[in-house]
Amino acid sequence: MIRFIRAFHNGVLEKELDQIPIKMRPKDGVSSRCCIYHDRAVIKYHLMNLLGVSCNEETDEAKLLAEYYREKAERQSASQAPASSDSEGNPCQHPLSVCEAACSECPGSRVVVTGNCRGCFSRPCMYACPQKAISVVDQKSTIDEDLCIKCGKCISACPFHAIVKTTVPCEEACPTSAIHKDDQGHTTIDYSKCIACGNCLAKCPFSAIMEKSQVLDVLLALKAGEKLVAVIAPSAAAQLPGTIEQLFTAVSRLGFYDVMEVALGAEETSRHEAAEFKERMAKGEKLMTTSCCSAYVEMVRKLLPSFLPHVSSTPSPMMFTAEIARREIPDCKVVFIGPCVAKRIEAQRKGVDFVLNFEELGAMLAGQGIDVISCEPWKLTRPAIPSARNYCRSCGVTKAVLEEAGDLPEGFQLDAKFIDGIDHKTLAMLKLYEAGKLPANFLEVMSCPGGCVNGPCSLRK
Amino acid sequence: MKKVTVEICCGTACYLLGSAKLLTLEEQLPEEWKEFVQIKALPCLNLCESAKLGAAPFVRLNQTEIMPEATMEKVLARIGKLVNRDDD
């Protein structure tokens, strides 16, 4: 990625794009997959995604990267707006796609007996199996796959740890079962279920899930001299070297017109959310949930629309910050920088111009040779309050809202519960809440365990 | 045992590509080496500019020796050699 950006600044990107895969995996070098040719093919797809073209958009395999670049640059100079929100549900617009060339097509999840089986004669596995799927053949336990329901009871019963469950990392990580294998064994994403939480992106050990980037759009816009305002999520702390203030200076040196903290918007979010909570409770409502996590909102929209009335209608910190930026600098474009995939969808839907992640930001800085720890600290016009900067940690939103809510009517409490990381059970839980099994009257939902600081595109985990 | 200085480049590229992890080097040092090893974190050493030197992250040992693609294991192994060297 650094190479890509360096080439852009030297004005040779178009010329060198198609050579990058070869230069990165030269003839006598080492390969990380089966051979350098496979590596090169995958690098090409990574570059394509960096150009803002997802794997789903590829129609002609022979098309050169330089052509994609030219198209993008022409569109930019003609200042055509990128595809608008009416394209929702179109897999080409979705930030995530599966790169078939990189996917190892992991075998489906199974329970298997390994060589550690000693063929013991008390046979705890056989007795533990509720399906009677285990028998002993040649002194070894054998599982009948037609009968096995993958409950895992035999795994815990075996005293030799001889039985294991093989998993498919992306399928295991996906909270909504949106990623799965089609009839031919190719991994595909069901975009009607995908909430863009980014878990599969973070968990695939083959890096086969790719994220459509807007880094080129931002580079081109900066080069064209557009007024871009970077709004940086609070989770940026400790992602890159130096202090947050030094990072802000570094970002402005990339050519951004101004740099703002998303925590400023978070202050607004807390204020509105606290007011909204009081109002709703006064009306006799029983439950309100937070709305700042885009993946969660996406999940409710796509999979449980009937739950939407419980989701706070308060805009997220990103949206409030964009509003502040546009108020102060009317003709600017807003670039959100954070660790999140789902924010790309929220941005697309609600009109934030571009989204970058920390890796892309780091590559932009490194590509331009900006050394963050040698930068002067940035003078914040007004530093955001600590509770707003703490939005990126689980429970932080609730704390901030509680602070803002102040005195509640007599005999009334804000009783908070948390969903700290959306997983396979979350949807079922929300359905229970909807049916009236209330956990509390205020529910904070964070798609990533621990909050945004552990976002899928976070650099330090 | 001989003295060793370890300078870790914390330029943006080095930091992203792994020098952030190397900053915990001190914790990883065996007790007996600790008084001989001096660790410094420095701003960009400009080593990444030249393709000849190899790839980031860079570590500089004893002011002269440059190690490209530094990892914790590589650095520790090299420090081990240097503290126990018996030249001069």
Coordinates of N, CA and C in Angstrom, one line a residue, chain A residues 222-311:
Chain A
L222 N -7.4 15.4 -3.0 CA -6.4 16.2 -2.4 C -5.6 16.9 -3.5
K223 N -5.2 16.1 -4.5 CA -4.4 16.6 -5.5 C -5.1 17.7 -6.3
A224 N -6.4 17.5 -6.5 CA -7.2 18.5 -7.2 C -7.4 19.7 -6.4
G225 N -6.9 19.7 -5.2 CA -7.1 20.9 -4.4 C -8.4 21.1 -3.7
E226 N -9.2 20.0 -3.6 CA -10.5 20.2 -2.9 C -10.3 20.4 -1.4
K227 N -11.3 21.0 -0.8 CA -11.2 21.3 0.6 C -11.7 20.0 1.4
L228 N -10.7 19.2 1.8 CA -11.1 18.0 2.6 C -10.9 18.2 4.1
V229 N -11.9 17.8 4.9 CA -11.7 17.9 6.3 C -11.6 16.5 6.8
A230 N -10.5 16.2 7.5 CA -10.4 14.8 8.1 C -11.1 14.9 9.5
V231 N -12.0 13.9 9.7 CA -12.5 13.8 11.1 C -12.1 12.4 11.6
I232 N -11.4 12.5 12.7 CA -10.7 11.3 13.2 C -11.4 10.7 14.4
A233 N -11.7 9.4 14.3 CA -12.3 8.7 15.4 C -11.5 8.7 16.7
P234 N -12.1 8.7 17.9 CA -11.3 8.7 19.1 C -10.4 7.4 19.2
S235 N -10.8 6.3 18.5 CA -10.0 5.1 18.7 C -8.7 5.2 18.0
A236 N -8.4 6.4 17.4 CA -7.1 6.6 16.8 C -5.9 6.6 17.7
A237 N -6.3 6.8 19.0 CA -5.2 6.9 20.0 C -4.4 5.6 20.0
A238 N -3.1 5.8 20.0 CA -2.1 4.6 20.0 C -2.2 3.7 18.8
Q239 N -2.9 4.1 17.7 CA -2.9 3.4 16.5 C -1.6 3.6 15.7
L240 N -1.1 4.9 15.8 CA 0.0 5.3 15.0 C 1.0 5.9 16.0
P241 N 2.3 6.0 15.6 CA 3.2 6.6 16.6 C 2.9 8.0 17.0
G242 N 3.4 8.4 18.1 CA 3.2 9.8 18.5 C 1.9 10.0 19.3
T243 N 1.6 11.2 19.6 CA 0.4 11.6 20.4 C -0.7 11.9 19.3
I244 N -1.9 12.0 19.8 CA -3.0 12.3 19.0 C -2.8 13.7 18.3
E245 N -2.3 14.6 19.1 CA -2.1 16.0 18.6 C -1.0 15.9 17.5
Q246 N 0.0 15.1 17.6 CA 1.0 15.0 16.6 C 0.4 14.4 15.3
L247 N -0.5 13.4 15.6 CA -1.1 12.7 14.4 C -1.9 13.7 13.6
F248 N -2.6 14.6 14.3 CA -3.5 15.6 13.7 C -2.6 16.5 12.8
T249 N -1.5 16.9 13.3 CA -0.6 17.7 12.5 C -0.1 16.9 11.2
A250 N 0.2 15.7 11.5 CA 0.7 14.8 10.3 C -0.4 14.7 9.3
V251 N -1.7 14.6 9.7 CA -2.8 14.4 8.8 C -2.9 15.7 8.0
S252 N -2.8 16.9 8.7 CA -3.0 18.1 8.0 C -1.9 18.3 7.0
R253 N -0.7 17.8 7.3 CA 0.4 17.9 6.3 C 0.2 17.0 5.0
L254 N -0.8 16.1 5.1 CA -1.1 15.3 3.9 C -1.9 16.2 2.9
G255 N -2.3 17.4 3.4 CA -3.0 18.2 2.5 C -4.5 18.5 2.9
F256 N -4.8 18.0 4.0 CA -6.2 18.2 4.5 C -6.4 19.7 4.9
Y257 N -7.5 20.2 4.6 CA -7.8 21.6 4.9 C -7.9 21.8 6.4
D258 N -8.5 20.9 7.1 CA -8.7 21.0 8.5 C -8.8 19.5 9.1
V259 N -8.5 19.4 10.4 CA -8.6 18.1 11.1 C -9.5 18.3 12.3
M260 N -10.4 17.4 12.5 CA -11.3 17.5 13.7 C -11.4 16.2 14.4
E261 N -11.8 16.3 15.7 CA -12.0 15.1 16.5 C -13.4 14.6 16.3
V262 N -13.7 13.3 16.1 CA -15.1 12.8 16.0 C -15.7 12.9 17.4
A263 N -14.8 13.0 18.4 CA -15.3 13.1 19.8 C -16.2 14.4 20.0
L264 N -15.9 15.4 19.2 CA -16.8 16.6 19.3 C -18.2 16.2 18.9
G265 N -18.3 15.4 17.9 CA -19.7 15.0 17.5 C -20.3 14.1 18.6
A266 N -19.4 13.3 19.2 CA -19.8 12.4 20.2 C -20.5 13.1 21.4
E267 N -19.9 14.3 21.7 CA -20.6 15.2 22.7 C -22.0 15.4 22.4
E268 N -22.2 15.8 21.1 CA -23.6 16.1 20.7 C -24.5 14.8 20.8
T269 N -23.9 13.7 20.4 CA -24.6 12.5 20.4 C -25.1 12.2 21.9
S270 N -24.2 12.3 22.8 CA -24.5 12.1 24.2 C -25.7 13.0 24.6
R271 N -25.6 14.3 24.3 CA -26.6 15.2 24.7 C -27.9 14.8 24.1
H272 N -28.0 14.6 22.8 CA -29.2 14.2 22.2 C -29.8 12.9 22.7
E273 N -28.9 12.0 22.9 CA -29.3 10.7 23.3 C -29.9 10.7 24.7
A274 N -29.3 11.5 25.5 CA -29.8 11.6 26.9 C -31.2 12.3 26.9
A275 N -31.3 13.3 26.1 CA -32.6 14.0 26.0 C -33.7 13.1 25.4
E276 N -33.3 12.3 24.4 CA -34.2 11.4 23.7 C -34.6 10.3 24.7
F277 N -33.7 9.9 25.5 CA -34.0 8.8 26.5 C -35.1 9.3 27.4
K278 N -34.9 10.5 28.0 CA -35.8 11.0 28.9 C -37.2 11.1 28.3
E279 N -37.2 11.7 27.1 CA -38.5 11.9 26.4 C -39.2 10.6 26.2
R280 N -38.5 9.6 25.7 CA -39.1 8.3 25.4 C -39.6 7.6 26.7
M281 N -38.8 7.7 27.8 CA -39.3 7.1 29.0 C -40.5 7.8 29.6
A282 N -40.5 9.1 29.4 CA -41.7 9.9 29.8 C -42.9 9.5 29.1
K283 N -42.7 9.1 27.8 CA -43.9 8.6 27.0 C -44.3 7.2 27.4
G284 N -43.5 6.6 28.3 CA -43.9 5.2 28.7 C -43.2 4.1 27.9
E285 N -42.2 4.5 27.1 CA -41.5 3.4 26.4 C -40.6 2.6 27.4
K286 N -40.3 1.4 27.0 CA -39.6 0.5 27.9 C -38.1 0.3 27.6
L287 N -37.8 0.6 26.4 CA -36.4 0.3 26.0 C -35.9 1.2 24.9
M288 N -34.7 1.7 25.1 CA -34.0 2.4 24.0 C -32.6 1.9 23.9
T289 N -32.1 1.7 22.6 CA -30.8 1.2 22.4 C -30.0 2.3 21.8
T290 N -28.7 2.2 21.9 CA -27.8 3.2 21.3 C -27.8 3.1 19.7
S291 N -27.3 4.1 19.1 CA -27.4 4.1 17.6 C -26.0 4.4 17.0
C292 N -25.0 4.5 17.8 CA -23.7 4.9 17.2 C -22.9 3.9 16.5
C293 N -23.2 2.6 16.8 CA -22.5 1.5 16.1 C -23.2 1.2 14.8
S294 N -22.5 1.4 13.7 CA -23.1 1.3 12.3 C -23.5 -0.2 12.0
A295 N -22.6 -1.1 12.5 CA -22.9 -2.5 12.2 C -24.2 -3.0 12.9
Y296 N -24.4 -2.5 14.1 CA -25.6 -2.8 14.9 C -26.8 -2.3 14.2
V297 N -26.7 -1.0 13.8 CA -27.9 -0.4 13.1 C -28.2 -1.2 11.8
E298 N -27.1 -1.5 11.1 CA -27.3 -2.3 9.9 C -27.9 -3.6 10.1
M299 N -27.6 -4.2 11.2 CA -28.1 -5.5 11.6 C -29.7 -5.4 11.9
V300 N -30.0 -4.4 12.6 CA -31.5 -4.2 12.9 C -32.2 -3.9 11.6
R301 N -31.6 -3.0 10.7 CA -32.3 -2.7 9.5 C -32.5 -3.9 8.6
K302 N -31.5 -4.7 8.5 CA -31.6 -5.8 7.6 C -32.3 -7.0 8.1
L303 N -32.1 -7.3 9.4 CA -32.5 -8.6 9.9 C -33.6 -8.5 10.9
L304 N -33.9 -7.4 11.5 CA -34.9 -7.3 12.5 C -35.6 -5.9 12.4
P305 N -36.1 -5.5 11.3 CA -36.6 -4.1 11.1 C -37.7 -3.8 12.1
S306 N -38.4 -4.8 12.7 CA -39.4 -4.5 13.6 C -38.8 -3.9 14.9
F307 N -37.5 -4.1 15.1 CA -36.8 -3.6 16.3 C -36.4 -2.1 16.2
L308 N -36.5 -1.6 15.0 CA -36.0 -0.3 14.7 C -36.5 0.8 15.6
P309 N -37.8 0.8 16.0 CA -38.3 1.8 16.8 C -37.6 1.9 18.2
H310 N -36.9 0.8 18.6 CA -36.2 0.9 19.9 C -34.9 1.6 19.7
V311 N -34.4 1.6 18.5 CA -33.0 2.2 18.3 C -33.2 3.7 18.3

